[in-house]
CSV table of C-alpha atoms in Angstrom, one decimal:
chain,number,residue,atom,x,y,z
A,1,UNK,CA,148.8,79.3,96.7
A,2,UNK,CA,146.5,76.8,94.8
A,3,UNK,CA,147.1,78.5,91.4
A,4,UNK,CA,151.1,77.7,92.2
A,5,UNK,CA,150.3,73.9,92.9
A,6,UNK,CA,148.2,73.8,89.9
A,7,UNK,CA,151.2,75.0,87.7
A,8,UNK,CA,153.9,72.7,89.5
A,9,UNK,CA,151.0,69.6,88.5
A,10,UNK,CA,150.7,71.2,85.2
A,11,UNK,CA,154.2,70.8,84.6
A,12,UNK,CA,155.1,67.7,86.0
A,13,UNK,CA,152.2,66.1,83.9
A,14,UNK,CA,154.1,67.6,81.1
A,15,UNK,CA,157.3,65.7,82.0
A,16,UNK,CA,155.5,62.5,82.1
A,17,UNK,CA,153.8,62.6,79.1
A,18,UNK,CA,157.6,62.7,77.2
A,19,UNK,CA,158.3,59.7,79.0
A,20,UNK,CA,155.2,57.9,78.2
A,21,UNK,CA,154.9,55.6,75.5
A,22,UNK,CA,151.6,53.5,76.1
A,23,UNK,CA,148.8,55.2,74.2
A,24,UNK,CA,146.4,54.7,77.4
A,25,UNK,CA,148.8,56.2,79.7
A,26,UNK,CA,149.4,59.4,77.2
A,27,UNK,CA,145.7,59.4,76.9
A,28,UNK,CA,145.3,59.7,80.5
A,29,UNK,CA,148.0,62.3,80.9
A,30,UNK,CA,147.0,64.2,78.3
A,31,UNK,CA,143.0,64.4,80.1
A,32,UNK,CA,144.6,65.4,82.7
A,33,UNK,CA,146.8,68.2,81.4
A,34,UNK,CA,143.9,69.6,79.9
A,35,UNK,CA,141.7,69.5,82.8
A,36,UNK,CA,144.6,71.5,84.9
A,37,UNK,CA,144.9,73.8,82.5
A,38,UNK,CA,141.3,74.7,82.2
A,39,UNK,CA,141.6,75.0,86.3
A,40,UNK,CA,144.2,77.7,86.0
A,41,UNK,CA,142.2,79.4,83.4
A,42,UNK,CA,139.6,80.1,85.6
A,43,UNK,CA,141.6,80.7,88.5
A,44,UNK,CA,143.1,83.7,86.8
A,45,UNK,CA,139.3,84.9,85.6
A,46,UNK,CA,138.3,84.9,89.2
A,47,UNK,CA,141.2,87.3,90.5
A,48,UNK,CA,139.3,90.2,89.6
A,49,UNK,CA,135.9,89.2,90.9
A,50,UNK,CA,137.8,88.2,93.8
A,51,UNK,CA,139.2,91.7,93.9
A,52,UNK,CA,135.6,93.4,93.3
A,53,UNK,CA,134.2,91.4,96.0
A,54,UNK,CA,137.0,93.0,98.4
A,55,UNK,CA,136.6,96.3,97.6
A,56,UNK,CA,132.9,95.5,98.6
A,57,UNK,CA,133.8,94.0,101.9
A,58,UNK,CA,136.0,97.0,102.3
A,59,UNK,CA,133.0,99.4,101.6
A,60,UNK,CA,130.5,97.6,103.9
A,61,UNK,CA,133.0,98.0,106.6
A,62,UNK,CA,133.7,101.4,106.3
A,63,UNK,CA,130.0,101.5,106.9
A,64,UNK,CA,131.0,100.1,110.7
A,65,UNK,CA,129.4,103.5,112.2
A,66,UNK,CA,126.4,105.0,111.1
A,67,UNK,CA,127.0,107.5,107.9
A,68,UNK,CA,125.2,111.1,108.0
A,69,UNK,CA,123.3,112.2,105.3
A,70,UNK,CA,122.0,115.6,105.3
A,71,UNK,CA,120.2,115.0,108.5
A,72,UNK,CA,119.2,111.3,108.2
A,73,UNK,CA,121.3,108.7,109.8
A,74,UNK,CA,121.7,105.5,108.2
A,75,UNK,CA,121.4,102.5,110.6
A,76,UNK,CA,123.7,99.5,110.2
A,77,UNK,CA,124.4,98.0,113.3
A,78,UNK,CA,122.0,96.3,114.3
A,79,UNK,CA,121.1,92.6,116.4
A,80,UNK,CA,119.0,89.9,115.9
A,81,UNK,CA,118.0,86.6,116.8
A,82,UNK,CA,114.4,84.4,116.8
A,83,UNK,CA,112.1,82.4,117.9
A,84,UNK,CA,109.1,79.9,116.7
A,85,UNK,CA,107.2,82.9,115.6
A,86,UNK,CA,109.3,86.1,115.3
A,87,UNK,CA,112.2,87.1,113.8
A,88,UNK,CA,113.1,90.2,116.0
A,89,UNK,CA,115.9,93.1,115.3
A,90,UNK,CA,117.0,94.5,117.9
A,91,UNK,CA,118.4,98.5,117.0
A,92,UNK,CA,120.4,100.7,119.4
A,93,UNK,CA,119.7,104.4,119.8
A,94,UNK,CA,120.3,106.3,122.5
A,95,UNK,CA,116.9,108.0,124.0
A,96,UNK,CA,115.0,106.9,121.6
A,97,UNK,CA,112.7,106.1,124.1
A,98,UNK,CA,111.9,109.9,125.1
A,99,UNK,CA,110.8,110.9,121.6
A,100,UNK,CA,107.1,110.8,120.5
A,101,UNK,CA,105.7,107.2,120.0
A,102,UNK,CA,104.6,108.4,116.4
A,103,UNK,CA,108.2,109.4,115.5
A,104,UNK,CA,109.2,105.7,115.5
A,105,UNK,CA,107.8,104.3,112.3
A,106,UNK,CA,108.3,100.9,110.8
A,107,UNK,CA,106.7,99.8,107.2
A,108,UNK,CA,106.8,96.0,106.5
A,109,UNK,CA,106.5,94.2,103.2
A,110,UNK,CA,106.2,90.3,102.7
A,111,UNK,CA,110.2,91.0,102.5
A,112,UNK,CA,111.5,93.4,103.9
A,113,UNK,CA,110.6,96.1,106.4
A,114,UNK,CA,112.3,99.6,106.8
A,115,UNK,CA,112.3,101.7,110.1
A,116,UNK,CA,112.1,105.8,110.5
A,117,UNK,CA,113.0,107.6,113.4
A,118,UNK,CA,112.1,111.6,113.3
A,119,UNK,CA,113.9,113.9,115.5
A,120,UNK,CA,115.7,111.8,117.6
A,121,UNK,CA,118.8,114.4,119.4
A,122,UNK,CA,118.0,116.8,116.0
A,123,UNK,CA,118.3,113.9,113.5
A,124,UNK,CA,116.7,111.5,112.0
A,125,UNK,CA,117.6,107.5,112.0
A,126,UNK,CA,116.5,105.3,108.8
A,127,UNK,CA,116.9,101.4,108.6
A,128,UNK,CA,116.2,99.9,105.6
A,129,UNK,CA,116.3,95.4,104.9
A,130,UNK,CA,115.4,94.2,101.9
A,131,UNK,CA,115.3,90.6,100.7
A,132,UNK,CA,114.3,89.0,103.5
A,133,UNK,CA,115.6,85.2,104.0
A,134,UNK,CA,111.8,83.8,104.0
A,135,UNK,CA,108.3,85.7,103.8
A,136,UNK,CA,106.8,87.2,106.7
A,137,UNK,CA,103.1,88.1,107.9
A,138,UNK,CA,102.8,91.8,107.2
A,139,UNK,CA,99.4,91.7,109.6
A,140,UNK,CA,101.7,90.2,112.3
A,141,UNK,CA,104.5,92.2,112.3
A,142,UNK,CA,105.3,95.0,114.9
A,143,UNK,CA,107.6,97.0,116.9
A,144,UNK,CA,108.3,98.2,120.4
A,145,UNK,CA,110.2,100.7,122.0
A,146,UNK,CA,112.5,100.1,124.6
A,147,UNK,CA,115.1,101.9,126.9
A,148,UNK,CA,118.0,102.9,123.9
A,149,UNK,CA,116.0,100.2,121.5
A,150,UNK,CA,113.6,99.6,118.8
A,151,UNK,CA,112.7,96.4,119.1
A,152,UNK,CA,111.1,94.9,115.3
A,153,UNK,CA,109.3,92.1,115.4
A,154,UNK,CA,108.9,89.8,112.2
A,155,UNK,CA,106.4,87.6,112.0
A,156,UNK,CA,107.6,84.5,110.2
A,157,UNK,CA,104.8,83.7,107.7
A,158,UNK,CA,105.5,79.8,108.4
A,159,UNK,CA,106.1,79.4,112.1
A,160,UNK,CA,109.0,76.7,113.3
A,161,UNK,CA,111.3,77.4,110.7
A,162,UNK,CA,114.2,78.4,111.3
A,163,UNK,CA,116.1,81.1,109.7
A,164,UNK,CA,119.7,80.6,109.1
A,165,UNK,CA,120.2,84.1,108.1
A,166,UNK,CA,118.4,87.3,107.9
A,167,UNK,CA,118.5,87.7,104.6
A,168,UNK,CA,118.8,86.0,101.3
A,169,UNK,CA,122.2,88.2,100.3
A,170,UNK,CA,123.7,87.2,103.7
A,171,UNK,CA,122.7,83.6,102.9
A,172,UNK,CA,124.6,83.7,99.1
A,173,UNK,CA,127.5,85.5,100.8
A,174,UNK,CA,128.5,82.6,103.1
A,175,UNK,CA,127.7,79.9,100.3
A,176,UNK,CA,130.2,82.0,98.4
A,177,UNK,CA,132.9,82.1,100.9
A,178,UNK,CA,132.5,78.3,101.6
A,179,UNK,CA,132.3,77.5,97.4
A,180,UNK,CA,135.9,79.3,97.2
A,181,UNK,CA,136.9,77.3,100.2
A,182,UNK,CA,136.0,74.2,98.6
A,183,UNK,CA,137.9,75.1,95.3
A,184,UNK,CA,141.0,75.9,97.3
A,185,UNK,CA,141.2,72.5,98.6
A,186,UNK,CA,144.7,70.6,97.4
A,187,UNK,CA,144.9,71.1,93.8
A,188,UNK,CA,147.1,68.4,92.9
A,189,UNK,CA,144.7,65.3,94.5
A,190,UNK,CA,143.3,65.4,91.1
A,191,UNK,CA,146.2,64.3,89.6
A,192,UNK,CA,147.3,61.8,92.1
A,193,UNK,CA,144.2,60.1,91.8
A,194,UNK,CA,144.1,59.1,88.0
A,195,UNK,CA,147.7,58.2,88.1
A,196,UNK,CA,146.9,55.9,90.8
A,197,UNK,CA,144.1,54.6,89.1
A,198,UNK,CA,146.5,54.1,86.0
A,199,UNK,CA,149.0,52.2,88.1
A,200,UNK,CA,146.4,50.2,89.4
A,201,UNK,CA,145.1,48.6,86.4
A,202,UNK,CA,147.4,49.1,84.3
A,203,UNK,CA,149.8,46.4,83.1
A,204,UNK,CA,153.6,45.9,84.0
A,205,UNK,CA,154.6,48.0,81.0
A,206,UNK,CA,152.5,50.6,81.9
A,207,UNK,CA,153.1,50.5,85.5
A,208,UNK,CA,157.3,50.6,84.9
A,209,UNK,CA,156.6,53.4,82.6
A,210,UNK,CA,154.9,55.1,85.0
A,211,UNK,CA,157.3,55.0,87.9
A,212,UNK,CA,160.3,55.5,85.9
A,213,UNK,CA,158.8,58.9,84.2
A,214,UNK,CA,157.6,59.7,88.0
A,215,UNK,CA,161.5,59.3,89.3
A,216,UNK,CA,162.6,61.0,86.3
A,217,UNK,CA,160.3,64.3,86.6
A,218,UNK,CA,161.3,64.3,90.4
A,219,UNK,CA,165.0,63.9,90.0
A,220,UNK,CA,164.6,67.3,87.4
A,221,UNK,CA,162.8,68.9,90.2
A,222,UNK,CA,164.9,68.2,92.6
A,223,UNK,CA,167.5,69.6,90.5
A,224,UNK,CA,165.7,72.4,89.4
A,225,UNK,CA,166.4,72.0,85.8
A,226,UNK,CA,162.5,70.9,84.9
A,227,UNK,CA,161.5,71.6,81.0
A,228,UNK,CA,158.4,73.8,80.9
């Protein structure tokens, strides 16, 4: 895990900073320790958001099949897809093509739109999807009726754009999951890299202290006798 690599860096910096003499090189170190440790603090704050966003995803999923309220269904599975000029939802329900044309309602706002089926098999279906990825054109929005589908069509209030998502939460959702990607990366290239850039312009004192305190800290490793 990268909170695991962080503490191994963490303490190997340690080591090398009781071997160092130089006062750039302890400088260096001792930048370094600090900014590890501030990377381990946070790491630890964001277990529990991590573990409230789970329970979240957990929640959505359990909302896999429609949930029954009373006698209103809540839609959530749902397709979509677009082109130049609509955005268009495509919603699955079976003979919903036999009930009135007036028991099919959809409202629109600039973003959102939410969709009402009455007495549909003795129930009733409701769709509601807020915040919108990008504004569309009340005036031009519609829907159809198909076979087993209500087909929504929104119009996109600035034609040839494309929409990446559906909606803006979906949108913040991925930028999360690819942010935590991003801060998972190898934890420890942060500390390679300024101990390169030490032995590279340091001088020959500074480089020797370097790669003896570096064969020293791996030899305790290696033996498993490291001082925390």
């Amino acid at each position: 895990m990268a909170s695991e690599e962080l503490q191994k860096d963490l303490e190997e910096v340690k080591v090398l900073l009781e071997k160092a003499a130089r006062k750039r090189v302890r400088d260096a170190l001792t930048a370094e320790k600090s900014k590890i440790e501030t990377e381990i603090k946070n790491q630890m704050q964001q277990k529990p958001q991590k573990k409230a966003e789970l329970l979240d995803n957990e929640k959505a999923a359990a909302v896999a099949a429609p949930i029954t309220t009373g006698c209103t269904v809540k839609i959530s599975n749902y397709g979509w897809d677009q082109s130049d000029k609509f955005v268009k939802i495509y919603v699955t329900l079976t003979g919903v093509h036999q009930v009135p044309t007036e028991n099919a309602q959809v409202h629109f706002t600039e973003r959102s739109f939410d969709l009402l089926v009455k007495n549909l098999n003795g129930k009733s279906y409701s769709m509601i999807m807020n915040n919108l990825l990008k504004p569309i054109s009340v005036e031009g929005s519609s829907k159809k009726v198909k076979t087993d589908t209500v087909l929504i069509l929104c119009r996109k209030k600035v034609e040839n754009t494309r929409w990446d998502y559906l909606t803006q939460v979906g949108k913040e959702c991925k930028e999360k999951e690819k942010h935590s990607y991003d801060t998972e990366a190898d934890p420890s290239e942060g500390l390679m890299n300024v101990l390169k850039k030490i032995h590279e312009h340091g001088d020959d004192d500074m480089k020797r202290t370097i790669n003896k305190a570096w064969v020293e800290s791996r030899e305790k490793q290696a033996k498993g006798d490291t001082e925390f």
